[in-house]
mmCIF file of C-alpha atoms in Angstrom:
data_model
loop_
_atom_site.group_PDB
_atom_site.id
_atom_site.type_symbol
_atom_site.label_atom_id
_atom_site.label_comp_id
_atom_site.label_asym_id
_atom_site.label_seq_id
_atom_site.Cartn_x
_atom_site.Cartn_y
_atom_site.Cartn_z
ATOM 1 C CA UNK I 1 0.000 0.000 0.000
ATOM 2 C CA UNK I 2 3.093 2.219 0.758
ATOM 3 C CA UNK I 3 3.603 4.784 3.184
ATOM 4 C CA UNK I 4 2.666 8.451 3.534
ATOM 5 C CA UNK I 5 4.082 11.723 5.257
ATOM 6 C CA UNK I 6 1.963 14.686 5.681
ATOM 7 C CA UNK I 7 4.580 18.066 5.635
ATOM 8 C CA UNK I 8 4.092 20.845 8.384
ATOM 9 C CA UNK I 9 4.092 23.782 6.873
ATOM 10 C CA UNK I 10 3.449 25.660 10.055
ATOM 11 C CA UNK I 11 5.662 28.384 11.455
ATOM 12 C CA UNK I 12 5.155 27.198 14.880
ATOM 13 C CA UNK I 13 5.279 23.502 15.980
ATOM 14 C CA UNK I 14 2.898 24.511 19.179
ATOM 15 C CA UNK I 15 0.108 25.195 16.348
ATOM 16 C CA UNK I 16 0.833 21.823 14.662
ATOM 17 C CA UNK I 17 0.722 20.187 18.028
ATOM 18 C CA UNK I 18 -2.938 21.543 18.355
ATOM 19 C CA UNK I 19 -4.201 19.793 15.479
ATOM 20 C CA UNK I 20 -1.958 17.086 14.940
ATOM 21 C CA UNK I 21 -4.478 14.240 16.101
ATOM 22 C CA UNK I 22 -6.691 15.154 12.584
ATOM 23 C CA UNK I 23 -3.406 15.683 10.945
ATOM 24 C CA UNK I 24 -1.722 12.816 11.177
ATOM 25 C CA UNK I 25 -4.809 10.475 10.113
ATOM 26 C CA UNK I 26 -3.704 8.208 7.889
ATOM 27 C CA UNK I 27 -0.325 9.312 8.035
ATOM 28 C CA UNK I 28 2.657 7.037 8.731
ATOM 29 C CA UNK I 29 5.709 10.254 9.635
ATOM 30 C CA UNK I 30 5.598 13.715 10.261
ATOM 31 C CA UNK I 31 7.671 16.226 8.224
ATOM 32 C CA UNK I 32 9.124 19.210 10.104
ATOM 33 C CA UNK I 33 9.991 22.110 7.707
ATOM 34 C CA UNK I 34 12.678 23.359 10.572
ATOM 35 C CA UNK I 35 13.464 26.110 7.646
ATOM 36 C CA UNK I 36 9.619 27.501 8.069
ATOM 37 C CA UNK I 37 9.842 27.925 11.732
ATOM 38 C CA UNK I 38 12.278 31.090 11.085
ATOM 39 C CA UNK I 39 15.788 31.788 12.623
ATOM 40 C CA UNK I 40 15.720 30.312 15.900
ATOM 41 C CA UNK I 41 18.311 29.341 18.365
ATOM 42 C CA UNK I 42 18.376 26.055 18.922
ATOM 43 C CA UNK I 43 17.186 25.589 22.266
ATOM 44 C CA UNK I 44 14.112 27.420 20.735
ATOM 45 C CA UNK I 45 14.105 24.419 18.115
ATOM 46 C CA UNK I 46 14.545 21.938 21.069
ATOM 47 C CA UNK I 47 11.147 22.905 22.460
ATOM 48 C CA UNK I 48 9.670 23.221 18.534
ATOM 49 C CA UNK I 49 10.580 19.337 18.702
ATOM 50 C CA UNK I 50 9.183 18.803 21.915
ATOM 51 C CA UNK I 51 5.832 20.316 21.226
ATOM 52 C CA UNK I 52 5.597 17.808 18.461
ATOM 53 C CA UNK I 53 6.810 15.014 19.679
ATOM 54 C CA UNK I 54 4.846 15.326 22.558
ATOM 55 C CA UNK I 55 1.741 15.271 20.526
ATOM 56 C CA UNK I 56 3.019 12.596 18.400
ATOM 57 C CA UNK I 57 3.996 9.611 17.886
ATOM 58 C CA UNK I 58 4.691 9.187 14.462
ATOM 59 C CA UNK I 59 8.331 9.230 13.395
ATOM 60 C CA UNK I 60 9.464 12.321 12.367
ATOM 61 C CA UNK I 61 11.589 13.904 9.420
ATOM 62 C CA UNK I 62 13.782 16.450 10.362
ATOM 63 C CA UNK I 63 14.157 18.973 7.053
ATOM 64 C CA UNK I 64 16.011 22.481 6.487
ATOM 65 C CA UNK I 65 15.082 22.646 2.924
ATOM 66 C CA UNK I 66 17.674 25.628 1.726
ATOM 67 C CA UNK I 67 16.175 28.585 -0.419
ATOM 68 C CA UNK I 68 17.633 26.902 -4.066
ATOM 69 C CA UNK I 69 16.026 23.572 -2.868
ATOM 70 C CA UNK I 70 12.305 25.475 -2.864
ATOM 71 C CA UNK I 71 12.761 26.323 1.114
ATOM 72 C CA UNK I 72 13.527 28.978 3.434
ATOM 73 C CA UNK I 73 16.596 28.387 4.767
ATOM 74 C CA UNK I 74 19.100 30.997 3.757
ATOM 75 C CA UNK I 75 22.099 30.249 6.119
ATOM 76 C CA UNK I 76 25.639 29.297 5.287
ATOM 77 C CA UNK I 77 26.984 25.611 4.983
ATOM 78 C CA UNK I 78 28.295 25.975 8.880
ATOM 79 C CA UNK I 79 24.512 26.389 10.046
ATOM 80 C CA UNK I 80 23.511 23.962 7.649
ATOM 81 C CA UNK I 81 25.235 21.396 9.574
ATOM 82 C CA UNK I 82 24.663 22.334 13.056
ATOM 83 C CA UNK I 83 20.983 21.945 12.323
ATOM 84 C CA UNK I 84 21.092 18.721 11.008
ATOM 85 C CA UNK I 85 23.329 17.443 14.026
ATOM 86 C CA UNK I 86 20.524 19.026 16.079
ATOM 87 C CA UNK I 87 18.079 17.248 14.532
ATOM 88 C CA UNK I 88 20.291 13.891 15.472
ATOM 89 C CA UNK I 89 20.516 14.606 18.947
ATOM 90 C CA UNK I 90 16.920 15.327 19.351
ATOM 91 C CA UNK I 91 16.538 11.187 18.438
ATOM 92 C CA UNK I 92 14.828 12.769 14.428
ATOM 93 C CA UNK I 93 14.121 9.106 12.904
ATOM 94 C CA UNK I 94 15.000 10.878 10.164
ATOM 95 C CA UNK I 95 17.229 13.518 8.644
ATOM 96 C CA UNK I 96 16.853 14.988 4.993
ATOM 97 C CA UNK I 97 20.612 15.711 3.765
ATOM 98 C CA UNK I 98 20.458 17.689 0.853
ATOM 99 C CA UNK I 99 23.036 17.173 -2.360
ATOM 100 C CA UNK I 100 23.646 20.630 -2.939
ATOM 101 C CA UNK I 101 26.012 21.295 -0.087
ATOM 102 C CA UNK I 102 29.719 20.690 -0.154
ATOM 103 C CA UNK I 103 31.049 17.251 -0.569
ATOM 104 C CA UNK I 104 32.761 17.449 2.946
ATOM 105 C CA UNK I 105 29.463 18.838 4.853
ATOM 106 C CA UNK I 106 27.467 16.085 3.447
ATOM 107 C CA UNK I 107 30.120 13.334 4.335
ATOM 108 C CA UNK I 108 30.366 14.941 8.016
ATOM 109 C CA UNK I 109 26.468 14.808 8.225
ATOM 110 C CA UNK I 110 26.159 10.802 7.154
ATOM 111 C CA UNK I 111 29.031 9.973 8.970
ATOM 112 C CA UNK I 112 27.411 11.284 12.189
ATOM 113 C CA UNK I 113 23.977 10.835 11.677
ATOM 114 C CA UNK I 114 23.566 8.082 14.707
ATOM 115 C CA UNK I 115 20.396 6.377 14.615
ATOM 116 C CA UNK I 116 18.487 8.762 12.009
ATOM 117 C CA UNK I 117 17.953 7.279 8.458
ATOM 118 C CA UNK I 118 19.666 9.592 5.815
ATOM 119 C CA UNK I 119 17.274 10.716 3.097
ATOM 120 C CA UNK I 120 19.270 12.509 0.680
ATOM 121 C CA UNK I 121 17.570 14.744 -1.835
ATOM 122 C CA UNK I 122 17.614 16.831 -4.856
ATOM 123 C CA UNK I 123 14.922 19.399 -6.056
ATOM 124 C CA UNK I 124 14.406 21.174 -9.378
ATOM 125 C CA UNK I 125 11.849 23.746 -9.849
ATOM 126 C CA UNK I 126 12.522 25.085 -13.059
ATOM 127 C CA UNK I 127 10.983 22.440 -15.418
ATOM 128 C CA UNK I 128 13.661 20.774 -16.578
ATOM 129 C CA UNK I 129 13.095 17.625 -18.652
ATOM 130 C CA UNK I 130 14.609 14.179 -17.429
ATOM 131 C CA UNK I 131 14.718 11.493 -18.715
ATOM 132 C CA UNK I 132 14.721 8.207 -17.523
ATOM 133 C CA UNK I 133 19.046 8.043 -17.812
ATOM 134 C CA UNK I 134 19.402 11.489 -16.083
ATOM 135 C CA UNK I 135 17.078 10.398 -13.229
ATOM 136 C CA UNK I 136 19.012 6.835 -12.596
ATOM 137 C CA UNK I 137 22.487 9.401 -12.537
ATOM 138 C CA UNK I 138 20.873 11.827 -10.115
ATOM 139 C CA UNK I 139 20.044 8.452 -7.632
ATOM 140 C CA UNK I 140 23.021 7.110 -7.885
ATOM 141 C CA UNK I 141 25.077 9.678 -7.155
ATOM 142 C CA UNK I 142 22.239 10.489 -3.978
ATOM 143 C CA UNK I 143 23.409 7.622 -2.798
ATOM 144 C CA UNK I 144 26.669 9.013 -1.792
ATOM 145 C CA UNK I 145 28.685 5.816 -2.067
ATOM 146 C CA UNK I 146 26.284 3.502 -0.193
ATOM 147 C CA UNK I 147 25.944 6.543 3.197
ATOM 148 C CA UNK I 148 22.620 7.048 2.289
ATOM 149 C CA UNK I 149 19.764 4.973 3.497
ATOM 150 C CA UNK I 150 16.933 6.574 1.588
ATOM 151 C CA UNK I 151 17.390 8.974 -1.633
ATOM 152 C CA UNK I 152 14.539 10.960 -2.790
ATOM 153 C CA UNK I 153 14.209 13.262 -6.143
ATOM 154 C CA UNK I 154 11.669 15.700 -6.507
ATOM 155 C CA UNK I 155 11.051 17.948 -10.055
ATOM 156 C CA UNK I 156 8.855 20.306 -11.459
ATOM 157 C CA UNK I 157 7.520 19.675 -14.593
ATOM 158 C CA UNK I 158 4.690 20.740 -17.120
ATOM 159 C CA UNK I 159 4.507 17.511 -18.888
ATOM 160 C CA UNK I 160 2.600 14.223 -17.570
ATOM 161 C CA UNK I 161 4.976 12.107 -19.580
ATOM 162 C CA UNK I 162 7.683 13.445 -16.980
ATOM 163 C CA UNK I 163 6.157 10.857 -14.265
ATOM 164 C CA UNK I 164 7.001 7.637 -16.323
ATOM 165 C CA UNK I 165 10.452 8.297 -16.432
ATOM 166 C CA UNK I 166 10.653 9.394 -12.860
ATOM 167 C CA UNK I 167 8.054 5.973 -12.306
ATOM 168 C CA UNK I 168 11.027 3.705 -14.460
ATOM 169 C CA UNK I 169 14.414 4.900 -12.763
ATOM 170 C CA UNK I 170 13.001 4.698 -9.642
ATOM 171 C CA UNK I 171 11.663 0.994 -10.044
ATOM 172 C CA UNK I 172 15.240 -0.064 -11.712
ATOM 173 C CA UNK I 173 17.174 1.768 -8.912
ATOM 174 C CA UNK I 174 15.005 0.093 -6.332
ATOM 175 C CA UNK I 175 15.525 -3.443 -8.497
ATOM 176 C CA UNK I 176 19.587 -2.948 -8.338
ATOM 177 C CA UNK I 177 20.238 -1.359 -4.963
ATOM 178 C CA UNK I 178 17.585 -3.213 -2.387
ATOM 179 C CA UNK I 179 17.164 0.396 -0.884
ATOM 180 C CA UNK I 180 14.332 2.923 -0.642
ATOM 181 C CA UNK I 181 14.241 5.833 -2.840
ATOM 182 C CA UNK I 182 11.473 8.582 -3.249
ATOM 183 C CA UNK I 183 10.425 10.087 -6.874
ATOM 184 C CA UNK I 184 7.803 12.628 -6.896
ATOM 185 C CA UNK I 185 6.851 14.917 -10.131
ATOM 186 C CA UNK I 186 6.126 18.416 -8.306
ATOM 187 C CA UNK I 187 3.492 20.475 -10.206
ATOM 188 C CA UNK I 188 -0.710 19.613 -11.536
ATOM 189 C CA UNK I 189 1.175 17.745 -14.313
ATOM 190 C CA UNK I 190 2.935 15.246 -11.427
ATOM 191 C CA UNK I 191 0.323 14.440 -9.314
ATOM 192 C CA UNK I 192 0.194 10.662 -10.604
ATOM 193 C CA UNK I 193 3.913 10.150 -9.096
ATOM 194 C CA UNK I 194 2.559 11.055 -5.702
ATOM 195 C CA UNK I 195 0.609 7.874 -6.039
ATOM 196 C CA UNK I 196 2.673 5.619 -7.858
ATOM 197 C CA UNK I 197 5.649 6.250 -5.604
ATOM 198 C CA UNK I 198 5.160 3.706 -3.036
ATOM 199 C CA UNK I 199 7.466 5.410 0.411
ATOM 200 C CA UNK I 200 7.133 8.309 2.194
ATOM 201 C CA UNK I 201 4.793 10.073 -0.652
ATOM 202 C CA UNK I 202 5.120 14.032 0.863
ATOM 203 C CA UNK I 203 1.528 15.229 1.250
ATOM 204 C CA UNK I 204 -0.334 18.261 2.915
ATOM 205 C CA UNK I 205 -3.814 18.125 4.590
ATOM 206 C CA UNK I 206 -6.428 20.797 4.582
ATOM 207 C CA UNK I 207 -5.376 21.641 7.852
ATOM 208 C CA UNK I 208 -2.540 23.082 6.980
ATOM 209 C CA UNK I 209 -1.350 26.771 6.514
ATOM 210 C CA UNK I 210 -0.621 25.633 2.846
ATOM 211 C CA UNK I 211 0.938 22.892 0.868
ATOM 212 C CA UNK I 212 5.357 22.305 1.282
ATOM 213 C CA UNK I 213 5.446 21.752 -2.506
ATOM 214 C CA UNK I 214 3.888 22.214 -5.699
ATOM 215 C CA UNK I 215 1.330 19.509 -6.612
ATOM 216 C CA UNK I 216 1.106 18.235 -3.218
ATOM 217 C CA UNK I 217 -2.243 15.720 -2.435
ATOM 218 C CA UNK I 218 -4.270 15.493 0.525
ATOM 219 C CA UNK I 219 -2.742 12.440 2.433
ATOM 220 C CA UNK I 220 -6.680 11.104 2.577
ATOM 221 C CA UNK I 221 -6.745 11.226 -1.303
ATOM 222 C CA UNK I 222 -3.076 9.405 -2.180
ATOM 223 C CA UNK I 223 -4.664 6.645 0.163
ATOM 224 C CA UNK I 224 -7.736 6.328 -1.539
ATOM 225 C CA UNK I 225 -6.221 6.770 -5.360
ATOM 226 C CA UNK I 226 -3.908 3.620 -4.323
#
């Protein structure tokens, strides 16, 4: 049936934590945009994490999605990394890396990422075409030399065709590798990846102050299009 995380798009955790038994219906993790909360120190983010976890028990993914990845995050590479070890120590079950940071930052963060599973990611929101060969090369090199645990690849695109390459690599990069990768089409034109793609399909819920990404379903309505 495959799993489903619903994205907090919040700027305050204690407002998630309010609605988060209707929010996490049907929901199998909890996405928190740490990016959309602001600049905040981190004992600030401690108690961000504590308001949710509190309220939840779903496993939760621990993002700073960086202003050229589609986010909000607009700190240097230093930060960057501080946050994600934050993230670790705060027991995240997971931890998004993502591949547009320095070779070095990226090895630091997998090498110390403790019990969190690694998803790595790439985003592209300018409607580039890929096909099914530039997909595979994106994945493979996500999976940083067998660091990763989970890769994921999200892209814009115009064109429905765009999800049957994105549907193809990802099945032939599950078939050689035995791990889990994520491949979402962002955009109207995409919405069919968010139900083909079997883990962690990133939803929203009308709940929400608005959707993390362009194109994202209600979690109720991947479920029922399954």
């Amino acid at each position: 049936e495959g799993t489903v995380t619903i994205s907090l798009t919040h700027g305050c955790m204690k407002e998630a934590a309010r609605d988060v038994q209707r929010l996490e219906r049907g929901a199998d993790a909890l996405e928190m945009r740490v990016d959309l909360l602001g600049e905040r120190t981190d004992e600030e983010l401690r108690e961000q994490h504590s308001a949710l976890r509190r309220a939840s028990t779903l496993p939760i993914i621990w993002t700073v999605r960086s202003k050229p990845q589609g986010g909000k995050f607009e700190g240097k590479e230093g930060r960057y990394r501080e946050l994600l070890a934050l993230g670790v120590r705060l027991g995240c079950e997971f931890v998004d890396v993502e591949n547009c940071w320095s070779t070095a930052a990226k090895a630091s963060i997998l090498k110390n990422k403790g019990l969190s599973v690694a998803i790595t990611s790439y985003h592209d929101f300018e409607d580039n075409y890929y096909a099914a060969p530039d997909i595979t090369r994106i994945l493979e090199k996500l999976r940083e030399g067998g660091s990763a645990d989970v890769v994921k690849m999200a892209i814009k695109t115009p064109r429905p065709s765009q999800v049957a390459e994105m549907e193809y690599a990802i099945a032939k990069f599950i078939e050689k590798h035995r791990m889990p990768a994520v491949g979402l089409c962002m955009g109207a034109a995409g919405q069919r990846s968010r139900v083909v793609n079997s883990f962690l399909t990133f939803s929203t819920h009308p709940l929400m102050p608005g959707a993390a990404a362009p194109g994202q379903l209600y979690a109720s309505d991947v479920r029922r299009l399954r």
